[in-house]
Amino acid sequence: MANDVGMWNVLVMGFSFMFMFTAFQTTSMIEPTVLQNFTSKEYPEKPEKHINGYISQGIIYAVFALANWLAPSFVGIFGPRVSMIVGGICYALFIASLIEPMAWSVYTGSVIIGYGASVIWTGQGTFLTMNSTPETISRNSGIFWALLQCSLLFGNMYVYFQFKTQVGGISDTVRRTVYTVFTTVCGLGICLLFLLRRPSSLPLEVNENDNDERELSQNIRQLPSTERRGALESLKVAVRLFFTKDMFFLSLCFAYTGLELTFFSGVYGTCVGNTLLFPNSKRQIGLVGMLIGCGEIIGGLIFGIFGKRSNKFGREPIVLFGALVHWICFLLIFFNIPERAPSGPVSGGENYHVFPKGPNLPVALLCGFLLGLGDSSFNTQIYAILGSLYEKDSAPAFALFKFVQSLTAAIGFFYSLRLNLPWQLLILVVSSLFGTLGFFQVEWKARRVANQGYAPISS
């Protein structure tokens, strides 16, 4: 029965996030291109009125990073389900601000969603842990991740067909239609969160021979719906965890996931859209997004299905696999995409390194798939290791994960305004190496601790 409730909650939460992030993740991928097109038409000679998608995304992740220090307190007071609902509403408000974009509304919406993101992801991590056991955490993480990343497939498929006639630019009618639909879809995801049930895996000390259902029901009612803490206590736990050696090494991995999140969610699609030698390049943003989603889904399913088997050898083989996939991907992108593509349209005259006839669209699409596959390798294992090692302090641990990830994502969006593509790829390669080694260090220590029969790491 407990397993039934846990699986129900994981599936409902996965489908809910799939709808919400069908709206948001696709919004992130097309926002720089859409806003660049909108402001160039509305204010061609007034750059001070331009709304920059990279700046908007940078604000989101900067606020997200800072708000993660407050998120455990919010989740501790209101519980993970309410936290996810509140966070979802913040996402819907931001997406709605892009229907008729104005600088003040888009940037204000970026601040709002930044706080909402910290709350929704801390709540999600806590709720996933509450509905899992050490034996099922890898499986549940994989299932949730696969459902979540279906959002990239469906959202970008919609964009691909909506943008099929948008050759010279994206019209106001198409923009309004796309963001109205996305706001509605996000609202549907919020509604699904009301179907979540109370986890049955909460700690109960009940005699197995005790058949008094009345006493059992009373015990359940008296338990909190989550490990509730006061705001100050939650903040203290988060700070204490942040300065531990294990969290330092994990933060190297968290930091890499933030930088590559910036790259695949905002920069790479923009690069493809700005490479005008691709046929109907704006439309290809949607196709790249779909293939990123396919990589995410396949990775989530594989690592979920084989979670028990992979745990016998540790989580590091999957993380190493993700790093190797990304290194191959970055090399292909370096060969294939123009250096100045992140900052504006490129029609020719670039050094294409290996492809002298110009960029190759199939290679660009393959790189999208590899980006998603590698990202799922890192993130599913991060969820699994946090859920197993920090079971007693799951909310602060997941908040710290999102703090470091979102901080580096914000940094990534801001440097994307200035750095050409090769420099961005070099940063990704170096950070992925340190992130992989940091994950290995914690995984090896956790295995030694488990072999000696000690309790999981906690504050």
PDB file of C-alpha atoms in Angstrom, residues 153-265:
ATOM      1  CA  LEU A 153       9.579  17.081 -26.460  1.00  0.00           C
ATOM      2  CA  PHE A 154       5.979  18.321 -26.439  1.00  0.00           C
ATOM      3  CA  GLY A 155       6.678  22.029 -25.996  1.00  0.00           C
ATOM      4  CA  ASN A 156       9.248  22.194 -28.754  1.00  0.00           C
ATOM      5  CA  MET A 157       7.120  20.089 -31.071  1.00  0.00           C
ATOM      6  CA  TYR A 158       4.419  22.728 -30.693  1.00  0.00           C
ATOM      7  CA  VAL A 159       6.924  25.512 -31.375  1.00  0.00           C
ATOM      8  CA  TYR A 160       8.327  23.664 -34.384  1.00  0.00           C
ATOM      9  CA  PHE A 161       4.937  23.661 -36.101  1.00  0.00           C
ATOM     10  CA  GLN A 162       4.007  27.169 -34.946  1.00  0.00           C
ATOM     11  CA  PHE A 163       7.244  28.616 -36.354  1.00  0.00           C
ATOM     12  CA  LYS A 164       7.062  26.801 -39.696  1.00  0.00           C
ATOM     13  CA  THR A 165       6.083  29.989 -41.563  1.00  0.00           C
ATOM     14  CA  GLN A 166       8.225  32.364 -39.481  1.00  0.00           C
ATOM     15  CA  VAL A 167      11.090  32.866 -41.913  1.00  0.00           C
ATOM     16  CA  GLY A 168      11.954  36.540 -41.505  1.00  0.00           C
ATOM     17  CA  GLY A 169      10.919  36.778 -37.872  1.00  0.00           C
ATOM     18  CA  ILE A 170       8.275  35.795 -35.324  1.00  0.00           C
ATOM     19  CA  SER A 171       4.992  37.633 -35.758  1.00  0.00           C
ATOM     20  CA  ASP A 172       3.035  39.202 -32.902  1.00  0.00           C
ATOM     21  CA  THR A 173       0.100  36.849 -33.553  1.00  0.00           C
ATOM     22  CA  VAL A 174       2.261  33.739 -33.245  1.00  0.00           C
ATOM     23  CA  ARG A 175       3.964  35.079 -30.113  1.00  0.00           C
ATOM     24  CA  ARG A 176       0.625  35.807 -28.414  1.00  0.00           C
ATOM     25  CA  THR A 177      -0.766  32.402 -29.370  1.00  0.00           C
ATOM     26  CA  VAL A 178       2.297  30.488 -28.173  1.00  0.00           C
ATOM     27  CA  TYR A 179       2.502  32.172 -24.779  1.00  0.00           C
ATOM     28  CA  THR A 180      -1.254  32.047 -24.178  1.00  0.00           C
ATOM     29  CA  VAL A 181      -1.186  28.299 -24.800  1.00  0.00           C
ATOM     30  CA  PHE A 182       1.856  27.880 -22.555  1.00  0.00           C
ATOM     31  CA  THR A 183       0.214  29.843 -19.716  1.00  0.00           C
ATOM     32  CA  THR A 184      -2.843  27.567 -19.956  1.00  0.00           C
ATOM     33  CA  VAL A 185      -0.731  24.399 -19.996  1.00  0.00           C
ATOM     34  CA  CYS A 186       1.190  25.610 -16.941  1.00  0.00           C
ATOM     35  CA  GLY A 187      -2.125  26.163 -15.148  1.00  0.00           C
ATOM     36  CA  LEU A 188      -3.134  22.576 -15.915  1.00  0.00           C
ATOM     37  CA  GLY A 189       0.070  21.335 -14.303  1.00  0.00           C
ATOM     38  CA  ILE A 190      -0.667  23.363 -11.166  1.00  0.00           C
ATOM     39  CA  CYS A 191      -4.122  21.776 -10.927  1.00  0.00           C
ATOM     40  CA  LEU A 192      -2.618  18.276 -11.005  1.00  0.00           C
ATOM     41  CA  LEU A 193      -0.648  19.035  -7.827  1.00  0.00           C
ATOM     42  CA  PHE A 194      -3.943  19.008  -5.902  1.00  0.00           C
ATOM     43  CA  LEU A 195      -4.175  15.255  -6.625  1.00  0.00           C
ATOM     44  CA  LEU A 196      -1.052  14.439  -4.575  1.00  0.00           C
ATOM     45  CA  ARG A 197      -1.718  12.136  -1.618  1.00  0.00           C
ATOM     46  CA  ARG A 198      -0.189  12.044   1.824  1.00  0.00           C
ATOM     47  CA  PRO A 199       3.006   9.936   1.751  1.00  0.00           C
ATOM     48  CA  SER A 200       2.667   6.598   3.524  1.00  0.00           C
ATOM     49  CA  SER A 201       6.397   6.295   4.217  1.00  0.00           C
ATOM     50  CA  LEU A 202       6.423   8.791   7.066  1.00  0.00           C
ATOM     51  CA  PRO A 203       8.121   7.359  10.164  1.00  0.00           C
ATOM     52  CA  LEU A 204       5.582   5.519  12.267  1.00  0.00           C
ATOM     53  CA  GLU A 205       6.430   3.442  15.277  1.00  0.00           C
ATOM     54  CA  VAL A 206       3.556   0.982  15.328  1.00  0.00           C
ATOM     55  CA  ASN A 207       3.567  -2.545  16.655  1.00  0.00           C
ATOM     56  CA  GLU A 208       3.000  -4.971  13.774  1.00  0.00           C
ATOM     57  CA  ASN A 209       0.560  -6.942  15.908  1.00  0.00           C
ATOM     58  CA  ASP A 210      -1.460  -3.869  16.798  1.00  0.00           C
ATOM     59  CA  ASN A 211      -4.744  -4.050  14.909  1.00  0.00           C
ATOM     60  CA  ASP A 212      -6.274  -0.999  16.497  1.00  0.00           C
ATOM     61  CA  GLU A 213      -6.962   1.061  13.357  1.00  0.00           C
ATOM     62  CA  ARG A 214      -8.266   3.904  15.457  1.00  0.00           C
ATOM     63  CA  GLU A 215      -4.929   4.311  17.203  1.00  0.00           C
ATOM     64  CA  LEU A 216      -3.073   4.041  13.889  1.00  0.00           C
ATOM     65  CA  SER A 217      -5.254   6.733  12.320  1.00  0.00           C
ATOM     66  CA  GLN A 218      -4.702   8.991  15.297  1.00  0.00           C
ATOM     67  CA  ASN A 219      -0.933   8.513  15.052  1.00  0.00           C
ATOM     68  CA  ILE A 220      -1.006   9.395  11.366  1.00  0.00           C
ATOM     69  CA  ARG A 221      -3.070  12.536  11.937  1.00  0.00           C
ATOM     70  CA  GLN A 222      -0.659  13.727  14.592  1.00  0.00           C
ATOM     71  CA  LEU A 223       2.346  13.441  12.281  1.00  0.00           C
ATOM     72  CA  PRO A 224       3.328  16.485  10.223  1.00  0.00           C
ATOM     73  CA  SER A 225       2.947  16.192   6.446  1.00  0.00           C
ATOM     74  CA  THR A 226       6.669  16.903   6.081  1.00  0.00           C
ATOM     75  CA  GLU A 227       9.621  17.269   8.382  1.00  0.00           C
ATOM     76  CA  ARG A 228       8.548  20.727   9.415  1.00  0.00           C
ATOM     77  CA  ARG A 229      11.037  23.116  10.918  1.00  0.00           C
ATOM     78  CA  GLY A 230      10.981  26.708  11.933  1.00  0.00           C
ATOM     79  CA  ALA A 231      12.350  29.226   9.455  1.00  0.00           C
ATOM     80  CA  LEU A 232      15.473  30.001  11.481  1.00  0.00           C
ATOM     81  CA  GLU A 233      16.235  26.344  12.174  1.00  0.00           C
ATOM     82  CA  SER A 234      15.908  25.452   8.473  1.00  0.00           C
ATOM     83  CA  LEU A 235      18.284  28.260   7.541  1.00  0.00           C
ATOM     84  CA  LYS A 236      20.820  27.097  10.145  1.00  0.00           C
ATOM     85  CA  VAL A 237      20.700  23.539   8.807  1.00  0.00           C
ATOM     86  CA  ALA A 238      21.223  24.771   5.235  1.00  0.00           C
ATOM     87  CA  VAL A 239      24.220  26.912   6.253  1.00  0.00           C
ATOM     88  CA  ARG A 240      25.725  24.052   8.259  1.00  0.00           C
ATOM     89  CA  LEU A 241      25.370  21.640   5.352  1.00  0.00           C
ATOM     90  CA  PHE A 242      26.816  24.144   2.892  1.00  0.00           C
ATOM     91  CA  PHE A 243      30.148  24.284   4.727  1.00  0.00           C
ATOM     92  CA  THR A 244      30.663  20.526   4.959  1.00  0.00           C
ATOM     93  CA  LYS A 245      33.369  18.832   2.904  1.00  0.00           C
ATOM     94  CA  ASP A 246      30.920  16.521   1.146  1.00  0.00           C
ATOM     95  CA  MET A 247      28.693  19.383   0.052  1.00  0.00           C
ATOM     96  CA  PHE A 248      31.741  21.256  -1.252  1.00  0.00           C
ATOM     97  CA  PHE A 249      32.661  18.375  -3.570  1.00  0.00           C
ATOM     98  CA  LEU A 250      29.041  17.910  -4.654  1.00  0.00           C
ATOM     99  CA  SER A 251      28.824  21.646  -5.335  1.00  0.00           C
ATOM    100  CA  LEU A 252      31.450  21.238  -8.065  1.00  0.00           C
ATOM    101  CA  CYS A 253      29.018  18.908  -9.818  1.00  0.00           C
ATOM    102  CA  PHE A 254      26.062  21.197  -9.062  1.00  0.00           C
ATOM    103  CA  ALA A 255      27.976  24.102 -10.616  1.00  0.00           C
ATOM    104  CA  TYR A 256      28.553  22.223 -13.850  1.00  0.00           C
ATOM    105  CA  THR A 257      24.871  21.316 -14.181  1.00  0.00           C
ATOM    106  CA  GLY A 258      24.063  25.033 -13.864  1.00  0.00           C
ATOM    107  CA  LEU A 259      26.485  26.043 -16.615  1.00  0.00           C
ATOM    108  CA  GLU A 260      25.293  23.355 -18.993  1.00  0.00           C
ATOM    109  CA  LEU A 261      21.680  24.186 -18.116  1.00  0.00           C
ATOM    110  CA  THR A 262      22.368  27.693 -19.398  1.00  0.00           C
ATOM    111  CA  PHE A 263      23.925  26.282 -22.531  1.00  0.00           C
ATOM    112  CA  PHE A 264      21.239  23.803 -23.554  1.00  0.00           C
ATOM    113  CA  SER A 265      18.222  25.795 -22.337  1.00  0.00           C
TER     114      SER A 265
END
